[in-house]
Amino acid sequence: MEAEKRIKELREKINDADYKYYVLAEPDIDDYKYDLMMKELEELEEKYPQYKTFESPTQRVSGEPTKKFEVVEHKTPMLSLSNSYNFDELTDFDRRISSLLEQKEYEYVCELKFDGVAVSLIYENGKFIRGATRGDGTKGDNITQNLRTIKSLPLSVKPDFSSEKVQNFEVRGEVIINKEDFLKINEEQEIKGEKLFANARNTAAGTLKLKDSKIVAARPLTLFTYYFSTEDLKLDSHYKNLQYLKEMRFPVSKYCKKVKDIEEVKKYCNEIELIRDELPYEIDGVVVKIDSLRQQDLLGSVSKSPRWAIAYKFKAKEKITKILNVTCQVGRLGTITPVAELEPVFLSGSKISRATLHNFDEIRRKDIRTGDYVKIEKGGEVIPKVVEVIKEKRPDFSKDNSRIYTPPEKCPVCNTKLENPDDEVNYYCPNYFCPAQVKGRIEHFVFRDAMEIEGLGESIIETFLNKGYIKDFADLYELKKYRNELIELERFGEKSINNILTSIENSKQKPFDKVLYAIGIRHVGSRIAKILSQHFDSIGKLASATEDEISNIYEIGPKIAHSIISFFKEEKNLKIIRKLKLAGLNLSVVSTLQKEKAPDNLKIKGKIFVLTGALEKYTRQKATEMIEKLGGRVSSSVSKKTNYVLAGSDSGSKLEKAKKLSIRIINEEEFEKLISG
Ligand code: IVH
């Protein structure tokens, strides 16, 4: 009984935390507490399998990889929208509505048009039982397992909704990937040497079609919902439905707005277009819908689009311009990336004069030549890309084959002969000391996802290198020696130098996995670094692991394993690691835990614990980690200084001694209360 109650309570707490974090973006507990709850729930469900249910937050990722997606029929067709591109077309739309409804009063609901993948979600008895893609509108693929991994998607509706008797219903919405997450995924792809995704929508679509939901779970998919239908209730307004969805804890955009007439719709479109670039996700316009569901019904649909709704599409963020030249950039790993130097144009608010061409294969495939006019597009990427050549505009001189761009033979920065490994599309500069690579490695090291050292932009790093204050990223920790010289540098002052030096010092607190990412092993992105840090809890263990041991880890393939092995074979890398160790960086999980700033739990901070007997819920190691994380210490013997003895079953002499010394003895439940503050 107790266990059942606790399981329920934990599930609600976790669902609540997921809702606050993933839907409201207002988390109210930290990761550590969340992990503890999850762990406890997993352990309880393991121990009491009779209470295990499919809707538990522990069951988001489960089951075997899908072989083939089953095709399912939609309850009602998933329609598409007719488009409009200017306000005159919106006025026409409004006239049609007004005449079809015979001038009766009507209101509109305006929404964002998310650039993602439409999905249908079926709930029975309050539980998510099936999810499908739009497919051809009448039938789609059953992608339930993949959708279950999306944390903003409720696996069951909040228990207090059962009184409303809305238990069977359908929700529709759009699965998207935030711009920033998309950039990270592509960065990971690049690091792994894999193909880049074109944009966030393709990435979301590709991810939903993956056969293995474990991989899907690792991708940051999110969801917005915009449709609700049930036979359990009589519904009359679309806007009310959206509010209802919100109450049921479905993610509904805060930009949904009910408006009186088409002029207000236009105002809304203008407002949204202005903030479009600031939104964390991609939208390609606004969707305008008639609010009354009865009126929607009256209006009906023609072929595949409803008469009661229209999309207002924003102007495409693309322009045509001329390629003046193609140059090459050298990355931190020596990768050569061709870049198109363009005749400058304005595109969604900024002046564009360069666009990436990704690699030489791409240049060949798109047949890009200097002098060509090309269409450039600014998607989720920082740097715009060349979409296609406008062949009709190709000037005569550029038809000349000598204008076909071929990869250079030598590194444009250090003149070393380039290499092109057989199975790769990329060309590399093999010179580890190539100035472009040295600078690139330092830029990567200080990057926000790595050591997060602030104030070190490209040009400052260049200055420090040129002046000889640093030769590699490990030297940053010695930079304080040059404090006086730095303050004297042009454009710097005492304040900015102090800020940089403080930020460098603070970075020593970064956990082991960030350091592992920061040192820049080829193919080791931030997620792989995290996985590695969980398997090998120190850099020493990783360095001495065999290629097989590494590639046996789930998600780590032979390419990554090989790259790690080669990294640790190089004396120059080991030298840098020794320097980082001397500087006091976290090169193991243990040192990270010891150094991590303990949250203020005064019952634990500075207190000495002794563990004795057989613990049921935690391993000794886990309990120790938790105590240390909160600033406590674990000692192996009981003395007067001991504050708590955590006693499991069959405790022996330590327990006796503690009793004699009147030391506080606690069981696992009391321990949990203590750590949860
Ligand atoms: S309503 C008939 N609302 O746009 C109603 N769709 O071209 C159609 N979309 O397949 C769905 N944001 O993928 C609706 N706020 C929104 C939307 C939206 C994006 C997509 C959806 C749909 C396509 C229609």
XYZ file of C-alpha atoms and ligand atoms in Angstrom:
701
model
C 0.000 0.000 0.000
C 2.701 2.400 1.102
C 4.672 1.605 -2.022
C 1.660 2.087 -4.251
C 0.995 5.490 -2.725
C 4.591 6.565 -3.082
C 4.713 5.363 -6.693
C 1.654 7.446 -7.512
C 3.047 10.425 -5.713
C 6.379 10.172 -7.503
C 4.689 9.879 -10.883
C 2.677 12.975 -10.254
C 5.702 14.878 -9.060
C 7.712 13.853 -12.108
C 4.871 14.662 -14.511
C 4.539 17.976 -12.779
C 8.261 18.669 -13.103
C 8.194 17.674 -16.792
C 5.260 19.991 -17.373
C 6.982 22.899 -15.692
C 10.242 22.285 -17.458
C 9.159 21.273 -20.939
C 5.852 23.057 -21.391
C 5.982 26.152 -19.217
C 9.783 26.509 -19.374
C 9.673 27.382 -15.673
C 11.441 24.558 -13.891
C 11.029 24.568 -10.131
C 13.332 21.749 -9.089
C 16.921 21.055 -10.063
C 18.156 18.135 -12.169
C 19.552 16.411 -9.181
C 16.255 16.189 -7.319
C 14.560 15.132 -10.537
C 17.075 12.343 -11.065
C 16.586 11.171 -7.494
C 12.822 10.929 -7.927
C 13.197 9.114 -11.220
C 15.651 6.683 -9.710
C 13.415 6.024 -6.730
C 10.430 5.440 -8.983
C 12.400 3.063 -11.184
C 13.548 1.114 -8.191
C 10.067 0.910 -6.690
C 8.556 -0.210 -9.974
C 11.255 -2.823 -10.239
C 10.504 -4.060 -6.747
C 6.727 -3.923 -7.074
C 6.067 -4.837 -10.704
C 2.349 -5.159 -9.954
C 2.163 -1.342 -9.930
C 4.116 -0.847 -13.139
C 2.035 0.897 -15.810
C 2.700 1.942 -19.341
C 1.909 5.590 -18.559
C 4.619 5.897 -15.963
C 7.244 8.555 -16.791
C 9.832 5.772 -16.505
C 8.284 4.118 -19.562
C 8.773 6.874 -22.122
C 11.464 4.896 -23.847
C 10.700 1.218 -24.016
C 10.233 -1.681 -26.318
C 12.150 -3.064 -29.229
C 13.019 -1.024 -32.320
C 10.144 -0.912 -34.804
C 10.618 -3.006 -37.947
C 8.033 -1.305 -40.071
C 5.569 1.421 -39.099
C 1.999 0.202 -39.156
C -0.416 2.316 -41.227
C -3.387 3.727 -39.333
C -6.466 5.538 -40.522
C -7.325 8.979 -39.106
C -10.709 9.399 -37.427
C -11.351 12.464 -39.552
C -9.035 13.513 -42.388
C -6.062 15.681 -41.472
C -6.595 18.582 -43.815
C -4.093 21.044 -45.179
C -4.511 24.797 -45.433
C -4.893 27.052 -48.394
C -2.297 29.792 -48.430
C -2.381 33.554 -48.727
C 0.646 35.765 -49.290
C -0.623 39.293 -48.819
C -3.337 41.263 -47.054
C -5.499 41.528 -50.173
C -5.788 37.770 -50.175
C -6.783 37.880 -46.509
C -9.477 40.413 -47.348
C -10.759 38.083 -50.093
C -10.848 35.222 -47.630
C -12.870 37.317 -45.189
C -15.325 38.310 -47.942
C -15.905 34.682 -48.826
C -16.550 33.809 -45.174
C -18.892 36.724 -44.736
C -20.929 35.801 -47.783
C -21.039 32.079 -46.957
C -22.158 32.825 -43.397
C -24.599 35.356 -44.765
C -23.058 38.226 -42.790
C -23.696 36.581 -39.460
C -21.260 37.574 -36.746
C -18.078 35.590 -36.517
C -14.726 35.780 -34.806
C -11.260 34.568 -35.729
C -8.541 32.794 -33.807
C -4.985 33.588 -34.897
C -2.160 31.145 -34.303
C 1.440 30.669 -35.284
C 2.072 28.419 -38.236
C 4.742 26.100 -36.885
C 7.225 24.757 -39.370
C 7.289 21.183 -38.149
C 5.584 17.830 -38.579
C 1.826 17.409 -38.043
C 0.787 14.565 -35.760
C -2.437 13.102 -34.420
C -2.561 11.866 -30.811
C -5.293 9.511 -29.621
C -6.209 9.228 -25.931
C -8.423 6.543 -24.461
C -9.436 6.463 -20.795
C -7.244 9.496 -20.324
C -4.168 7.687 -21.629
C -2.115 8.273 -24.747
C -2.621 5.126 -26.778
C -1.655 5.984 -30.332
C 0.073 8.663 -32.340
C 0.431 8.975 -36.086
C 1.907 11.162 -38.798
C -0.363 13.043 -41.158
C 0.614 10.811 -44.088
C -1.665 11.425 -47.047
C -4.280 13.046 -44.801
C -6.456 9.961 -44.424
C -3.838 7.421 -43.374
C -0.548 7.932 -41.583
C 2.233 5.944 -39.916
C 1.826 4.740 -36.361
C 4.757 6.387 -34.595
C 3.476 5.986 -31.019
C 6.772 4.712 -29.581
C 8.678 7.685 -30.930
C 6.077 10.217 -29.807
C 6.060 8.798 -26.284
C 9.661 10.010 -25.874
C 8.599 13.665 -26.207
C 8.575 15.020 -22.688
C 6.058 17.790 -23.371
C 3.551 15.182 -24.562
C 1.388 13.973 -21.643
C 1.255 10.166 -21.430
C -1.927 10.559 -19.411
C -4.061 13.554 -18.538
C -4.029 14.941 -15.028
C -6.087 12.778 -12.677
C -8.457 15.591 -11.666
C -9.747 15.703 -15.197
C -11.500 12.395 -14.794
C -14.421 14.189 -13.133
C -15.013 16.018 -16.388
C -15.476 12.645 -18.033
C -13.312 13.675 -20.959
C -11.463 10.449 -21.319
C -11.527 9.681 -25.005
C -10.292 12.338 -27.337
C -7.944 13.300 -30.143
C -5.362 16.059 -30.090
C -3.451 17.291 -33.103
C -0.370 19.394 -33.218
C 3.059 19.961 -34.592
C 6.320 18.318 -33.548
C 9.199 20.749 -33.825
C 12.830 21.222 -32.860
C 13.925 24.544 -31.422
C 16.397 26.538 -33.490
C 19.121 26.326 -30.904
C 18.699 22.569 -30.460
C 18.800 22.133 -34.211
C 22.133 23.945 -34.365
C 23.466 21.671 -31.649
C 22.335 18.540 -33.463
C 24.097 19.685 -36.603
C 27.180 20.546 -34.640
C 27.164 16.992 -33.279
C 26.691 15.635 -36.796
C 29.622 17.682 -37.964
C 31.809 16.525 -35.113
C 30.861 12.940 -35.832
C 31.669 13.525 -39.495
C 28.086 12.716 -40.482
C 25.715 14.368 -42.924
C 24.223 17.684 -41.845
C 20.465 18.199 -41.705
C 19.029 20.881 -43.976
C 16.740 22.495 -41.393
C 14.876 21.906 -38.144
C 11.724 20.595 -39.827
C 13.573 17.916 -41.825
C 15.417 16.916 -38.691
C 12.142 16.531 -36.777
C 10.579 14.571 -39.639
C 13.618 12.329 -40.005
C 13.759 11.747 -36.264
C 10.102 10.710 -36.028
C 10.751 8.101 -38.696
C 13.691 6.496 -36.874
C 13.125 2.855 -36.018
C 14.862 2.990 -32.652
C 13.022 5.139 -30.116
C 16.123 5.244 -27.902
C 17.788 7.452 -30.487
C 14.616 9.521 -30.806
C 14.616 10.056 -27.042
C 18.034 11.653 -27.247
C 16.829 14.214 -29.804
C 15.189 17.336 -28.397
C 11.757 17.076 -30.022
C 9.000 19.293 -28.669
C 5.362 19.784 -29.418
C 2.661 22.423 -29.832
C -0.985 21.367 -29.989
C -3.760 23.221 -31.843
C -6.708 20.871 -32.241
C -8.967 19.001 -29.840
C -11.905 16.749 -30.535
C -14.025 14.549 -28.288
C -17.441 12.981 -28.157
C -17.485 13.185 -24.354
C -18.315 16.894 -24.324
C -20.229 19.300 -26.478
C -17.726 21.746 -27.884
C -18.553 25.077 -29.420
C -15.443 27.198 -29.760
C -11.952 26.512 -31.062
C -10.483 29.067 -28.687
C -12.137 27.361 -25.726
C -10.709 24.065 -26.936
C -7.250 25.555 -26.846
C -7.824 26.726 -23.267
C -9.088 23.291 -22.429
C -5.979 21.681 -23.901
C -3.880 24.030 -21.815
C -5.701 22.995 -18.663
C -5.085 19.381 -19.517
C -1.399 20.327 -19.645
C -0.925 20.055 -23.372
C 1.545 22.562 -24.770
C -0.426 25.375 -26.410
C 1.319 28.441 -27.770
C 0.948 31.617 -25.762
C 0.562 33.517 -29.015
C -2.927 32.107 -29.779
C -5.284 35.042 -29.909
C -8.998 35.532 -30.475
C -9.752 38.607 -32.593
C -12.895 40.396 -33.771
C -12.311 40.923 -37.463
C -9.938 40.606 -40.410
C -8.296 43.978 -39.700
C -7.230 42.659 -36.315
C -5.998 39.501 -38.020
C -3.741 41.664 -40.202
C -2.462 43.495 -37.161
C -1.633 40.153 -35.559
C 0.223 39.058 -38.726
C 2.317 42.217 -38.661
C 3.137 41.821 -34.998
C 4.190 38.211 -35.394
C 6.293 38.922 -38.462
C 8.208 41.472 -36.409
C 9.110 39.004 -33.664
C 9.534 36.029 -35.962
C 13.323 35.896 -35.723
C 13.257 36.147 -31.944
C 11.048 33.101 -31.496
C 12.996 30.053 -30.338
C 11.486 27.926 -33.136
C 10.814 28.332 -36.843
C 7.425 29.480 -38.077
C 6.500 30.157 -41.673
C 3.406 32.236 -41.129
C 0.156 32.619 -39.248
C -2.927 30.368 -39.279
C -6.311 32.089 -39.187
C -9.329 30.020 -38.098
C -13.018 30.728 -37.548
C -13.617 30.395 -33.828
C -17.141 28.950 -33.733
C -17.098 25.198 -34.334
C -20.667 25.349 -35.568
C -19.674 27.931 -38.154
C -16.654 25.807 -39.082
C -19.077 22.989 -39.716
C -21.343 25.171 -41.809
C -18.436 26.357 -43.922
C -17.100 22.844 -44.488
C -14.184 22.127 -46.782
C -13.302 22.020 -50.448
C -11.087 19.139 -51.581
C -8.372 18.924 -48.964
C -8.586 22.334 -47.267
C -11.222 23.752 -44.959
C -13.069 26.903 -45.992
C -12.951 28.126 -42.384
C -9.186 28.552 -42.164
C -6.306 30.038 -44.120
C -2.558 30.285 -43.742
C -0.904 33.663 -44.132
C 2.607 32.857 -45.295
C 5.534 35.127 -44.560
C 7.839 36.075 -47.328
C 10.576 33.494 -47.825
C 13.858 34.347 -46.250
C 15.863 33.921 -49.408
C 17.564 36.174 -51.927
C 19.487 35.915 -55.125
C 23.020 37.227 -55.289
C 26.326 36.680 -57.064
C 29.297 34.563 -55.980
C 32.382 36.746 -56.175
C 34.838 34.160 -55.004
C 35.194 30.870 -53.191
C 37.584 30.751 -50.236
C 38.416 28.047 -47.709
C 38.124 27.998 -43.951
C 40.218 25.721 -41.769
C 38.451 24.326 -38.711
C 39.883 23.238 -35.364
C 40.186 19.650 -36.575
C 41.793 20.709 -39.834
C 38.612 20.279 -41.873
C 38.560 22.520 -44.925
C 35.183 24.183 -45.524
C 34.611 26.068 -48.763
C 32.843 29.404 -48.322
C 31.167 31.537 -50.976
C 32.096 35.214 -50.846
C 28.983 37.037 -52.038
C 27.933 40.356 -53.380
C 26.385 41.669 -50.133
C 22.575 41.481 -49.794
C 20.097 42.082 -46.977
C 18.296 39.023 -45.739
C 15.872 39.071 -42.794
C 17.478 42.095 -41.258
C 21.174 41.436 -41.670
C 23.772 42.015 -44.330
C 25.017 38.778 -45.822
C 28.334 38.575 -47.612
C 29.341 34.950 -47.041
C 27.571 31.619 -47.220
C 28.825 28.146 -46.429
C 29.200 25.630 -49.216
C 29.650 22.762 -46.696
C 32.110 20.626 -48.699
C 33.518 20.073 -52.150
C 31.034 17.332 -53.006
C 28.257 19.809 -52.499
C 29.914 22.298 -54.869
C 30.189 19.570 -57.475
C 26.620 18.373 -56.947
C 25.122 21.841 -57.198
C 27.594 22.798 -59.919
C 28.496 26.086 -58.281
C 31.007 28.327 -60.087
C 32.415 31.743 -59.373
C 30.441 34.438 -61.153
C 27.214 32.433 -60.773
C 23.997 33.895 -59.429
C 22.756 31.754 -56.560
C 19.765 31.582 -54.289
C 20.793 31.928 -50.652
C 18.633 31.068 -47.715
C 18.778 31.767 -44.024
C 17.296 28.902 -42.099
C 18.006 27.863 -38.546
C 21.718 28.122 -39.300
C 23.922 30.958 -38.142
C 25.601 31.283 -41.486
C 23.328 31.259 -44.514
C 23.677 28.623 -47.182
C 23.625 28.460 -50.944
C 20.480 26.616 -52.032
C 20.914 26.479 -55.785
C 22.466 28.049 -58.829
C 20.170 30.086 -61.045
C 21.388 28.460 -64.238
C 19.473 30.830 -66.546
C 21.442 33.716 -65.098
C 24.800 32.002 -65.577
C 27.011 34.503 -67.422
C 28.788 33.215 -70.500
C 32.209 33.422 -68.953
C 31.157 31.190 -66.115
C 30.170 28.387 -68.482
C 33.889 27.980 -68.895
C 34.884 24.703 -67.202
C 37.912 26.249 -65.577
C 35.490 27.992 -63.271
C 34.508 24.666 -61.740
C 35.936 24.883 -58.301
C 38.424 22.204 -57.316
C 39.759 21.654 -53.797
C 43.103 23.335 -53.141
C 46.169 21.137 -52.782
C 47.609 23.026 -49.868
C 46.224 24.479 -46.649
C 45.379 28.144 -47.300
C 46.691 29.037 -43.845
C 49.872 27.013 -43.290
C 50.583 25.668 -46.776
C 50.778 22.019 -45.694
C 49.620 19.474 -48.313
C 45.957 18.585 -47.672
C 44.749 15.029 -47.076
C 41.529 13.417 -48.238
C 40.845 10.086 -46.448
C 39.239 7.513 -48.756
C 35.840 7.216 -47.149
C 35.275 10.884 -46.398
C 34.020 13.819 -48.375
C 36.190 16.198 -46.387
C 39.704 17.458 -46.974
C 41.961 17.994 -43.990
C 45.028 19.987 -43.112
C 47.149 17.430 -41.214
C 49.295 20.028 -39.426
C 48.279 20.049 -35.749
C 50.129 23.332 -35.260
C 48.442 25.080 -38.191
C 47.537 28.520 -36.726
C 43.921 28.118 -37.838
C 43.615 24.850 -35.945
C 45.333 26.189 -32.832
C 42.939 29.120 -32.769
C 39.956 26.886 -33.546
C 40.778 24.537 -30.678
C 40.913 27.425 -28.240
C 37.623 28.826 -29.551
C 36.039 25.426 -29.058
C 37.491 25.068 -25.570
C 36.002 28.356 -24.326
C 32.679 27.777 -26.112
C 29.489 28.084 -24.052
C 28.744 24.363 -24.204
C 32.282 23.490 -23.183
C 34.235 25.471 -20.539
C 32.035 28.538 -20.934
C 34.809 31.091 -20.593
C 33.409 34.515 -21.293
C 35.016 37.442 -23.039
C 37.317 35.411 -25.283
C 36.172 36.171 -28.804
C 38.049 35.305 -31.955
C 40.097 38.486 -32.148
C 41.186 38.422 -28.494
C 42.349 34.839 -28.832
C 44.286 35.879 -31.915
C 45.940 38.729 -30.020
C 46.929 36.456 -27.129
C 48.406 33.953 -29.567
C 50.306 36.585 -31.526
C 51.762 38.117 -28.383
C 52.847 34.655 -27.246
C 50.838 34.705 -24.006
C 49.258 31.393 -24.918
C 50.145 28.558 -27.274
C 47.246 26.236 -26.528
C 44.068 26.202 -24.457
C 45.784 24.780 -21.380
C 47.894 27.961 -21.265
C 44.749 29.965 -20.486
C 45.126 28.843 -16.878
C 48.568 30.468 -16.764
C 47.366 33.680 -18.337
C 47.159 35.464 -14.998
C 50.989 35.667 -15.045
C 50.629 38.297 -17.741
C 47.969 40.315 -15.970
C 49.920 43.584 -16.146
C 50.796 43.164 -19.795
C 47.201 42.321 -20.621
C 45.847 45.468 -18.997
C 48.239 47.479 -21.129
C 46.920 45.979 -24.354
C 45.050 48.327 -26.602
C 41.256 48.149 -26.331
C 41.428 46.384 -22.949
C 41.040 47.708 -19.486
C 41.517 46.358 -16.017
C 37.862 45.486 -15.748
C 37.600 43.411 -18.879
C 40.849 41.581 -18.119
C 39.648 40.855 -14.590
C 36.414 39.481 -15.979
C 38.254 37.204 -18.363
C 40.633 35.962 -15.674
C 37.739 35.312 -13.274
C 35.825 33.463 -15.927
C 38.899 31.304 -16.599
C 39.238 30.525 -12.882
C 35.523 29.702 -12.582
C 35.734 27.285 -15.466
C 37.787 24.994 -13.230
C 34.481 24.017 -11.625
C 33.112 22.605 -14.858
C 32.269 18.918 -14.562
C 34.367 16.195 -16.103
C 32.125 15.630 -19.118
C 32.402 19.290 -20.168
C 36.191 19.105 -19.933
C 36.127 15.934 -22.001
C 34.102 17.745 -24.655
C 36.250 20.871 -24.459
C 39.558 19.133 -25.180
C 38.225 18.560 -28.669
C 38.603 14.897 -29.575
C 37.366 14.388 -33.143
C 33.825 12.929 -33.235
C 33.300 13.501 -29.496
C 30.462 15.982 -29.149
C 28.874 17.056 -25.889
C 26.494 14.120 -25.691
C 29.128 11.526 -26.477
C 31.367 13.163 -23.866
C 28.608 12.745 -21.312
C 28.142 9.074 -22.176
C 31.898 8.490 -21.979
C 32.123 10.208 -18.607
C 29.424 7.886 -17.300
C 31.289 4.800 -18.442
C 34.829 5.786 -17.644
C 34.793 7.942 -14.604
C 38.203 9.477 -15.159
C 40.316 10.563 -18.080
C 42.932 7.993 -17.050
C 40.423 5.174 -17.426
C 39.298 6.441 -20.800
C 42.885 6.841 -21.993
C 43.730 3.274 -21.076
C 40.532 1.700 -22.447
C 40.806 -0.515 -25.516
C 39.090 0.285 -28.791
C 36.673 -2.638 -28.207
C 35.760 -1.500 -24.720
C 34.852 1.915 -26.082
C 32.956 0.787 -29.135
C 30.958 -1.711 -27.073
C 29.178 1.175 -25.395
C 25.698 1.736 -26.719
C 25.631 4.662 -29.176
C 29.404 4.719 -29.584
C 30.523 3.334 -32.898
C 33.931 2.230 -34.146
C 34.650 5.615 -35.728
C 34.404 7.428 -32.400
C 36.327 4.678 -30.596
C 39.092 4.837 -33.153
C 39.330 8.591 -32.878
C 39.601 8.424 -29.068
C 42.362 5.835 -29.253
C 44.352 7.926 -31.743
C 43.878 11.022 -29.615
C 45.424 9.449 -26.554
C 48.317 8.025 -28.584
C 49.608 11.517 -29.332
C 52.157 12.805 -26.866
C 51.147 16.414 -27.581
C 47.612 15.696 -26.378
C 48.821 13.944 -23.233
C 51.012 16.938 -22.527
C 48.035 19.273 -22.655
C 46.019 16.977 -20.391
C 48.850 16.991 -17.855
C 48.788 20.796 -17.935
C 45.018 20.814 -17.362
C 45.434 18.444 -14.447
C 48.047 20.711 -12.885
C 45.705 23.650 -13.325
C 43.109 21.770 -11.250
C 40.427 20.967 -13.813
C 37.991 18.130 -13.184
C 39.429 15.141 -14.957
C 37.274 12.649 -13.097
C 33.725 12.285 -11.859
C 34.849 12.120 -8.249
C 36.685 15.421 -8.352
C 33.638 16.967 -10.020
C 31.358 15.814 -7.244
C 33.723 17.035 -4.584
C 33.993 20.419 -6.140
C 30.469 20.982 -7.319
C 28.889 23.761 -5.351
C 26.625 22.067 -2.853
C 23.090 23.395 -2.789
C 22.276 24.752 0.618
C 21.044 21.809 2.548
C 22.273 22.705 6.006
C 21.301 19.361 7.453
C 23.920 17.773 5.217
C 26.500 20.393 4.369
C 29.651 19.748 6.378
C 28.098 16.748 8.147
C 29.802 13.388 8.515
C 27.883 10.224 7.652
C 28.680 6.603 8.301
C 26.902 3.947 6.236
C 26.300 0.553 7.747
C 24.309 -2.587 7.101
C 22.546 -3.565 3.896
C 20.784 -0.664 2.206
C 17.834 -1.568 0.055
C 17.130 1.414 -2.135
C 20.612 2.654 -2.884
C 23.978 1.166 -3.406
C 26.611 2.455 -1.015
C 28.238 4.268 -3.852
C 25.039 6.044 -4.822
C 24.295 7.101 -1.247
C 27.847 8.380 -0.928
C 27.552 10.366 -4.136
C 24.321 11.959 -2.956
C 25.794 12.961 0.391
C 28.915 14.377 -1.202
C 26.940 16.278 -3.765
C 25.093 18.084 -1.004
C 28.335 18.957 0.747
C 28.468 16.129 3.289
C 31.211 13.570 3.860
C 31.158 9.831 4.284
C 33.495 8.225 6.746
C 34.111 4.541 7.301
C 34.170 4.506 11.104
C 31.960 5.907 13.809
C 33.459 8.494 16.137
C 32.281 11.421 18.235
C 32.503 13.570 15.141
C 29.979 11.452 13.248
C 26.680 13.281 12.729
C 24.518 10.558 11.206
C 24.672 6.827 10.897
C 22.616 5.580 7.982
C 21.738 2.040 9.027
C 20.321 -0.668 6.790
C 19.318 -4.139 7.865
C 21.817 -6.386 9.687
C 23.869 -3.500 10.994
C 26.494 -4.671 13.444
C 29.171 -3.102 15.569
C 29.008 0.354 13.993
C 25.391 0.653 14.989
C 26.208 -0.403 18.537
C 28.981 2.152 18.758
C 26.702 4.870 17.420
C 24.108 4.052 20.059
C 26.741 4.294 22.747
C 27.882 7.674 21.524
C 24.245 8.862 21.144
C 24.717 9.595 17.484
C 21.617 10.128 15.364
C 20.726 6.874 13.616
C 18.562 7.092 10.524
C 16.963 4.608 8.171
C 16.644 5.019 4.410
C 13.329 6.828 4.559
C 14.662 9.366 7.027
C 17.728 9.716 4.870
C 15.568 10.591 1.899
C 13.725 13.221 3.850
C 17.033 14.649 4.915
C 18.462 14.915 1.431
C 15.322 16.308 -0.088
C 15.760 19.192 2.330
S -4.489 23.552 -38.281
C -7.231 22.374 -41.395
N -2.821 25.060 -37.014
O 0.161 23.440 -41.401
C -6.410 22.559 -40.250
N -1.985 23.667 -38.741
O -1.025 23.266 -44.230
C -4.986 22.217 -40.489
N 0.431 23.816 -39.064
O -0.639 20.038 -41.760
C -4.234 22.150 -39.263
N 0.801 25.290 -37.479
O 1.234 20.685 -40.179
C -2.989 24.146 -37.990
N -1.414 26.441 -35.766
C -1.591 25.531 -36.730
C -0.514 25.040 -37.486
C -0.759 24.114 -38.510
C 1.356 24.534 -38.415
C 0.698 22.924 -40.210
C 0.135 21.531 -40.064
C -0.769 21.333 -41.234
C -0.283 22.375 -42.192
C -1.435 22.798 -43.019
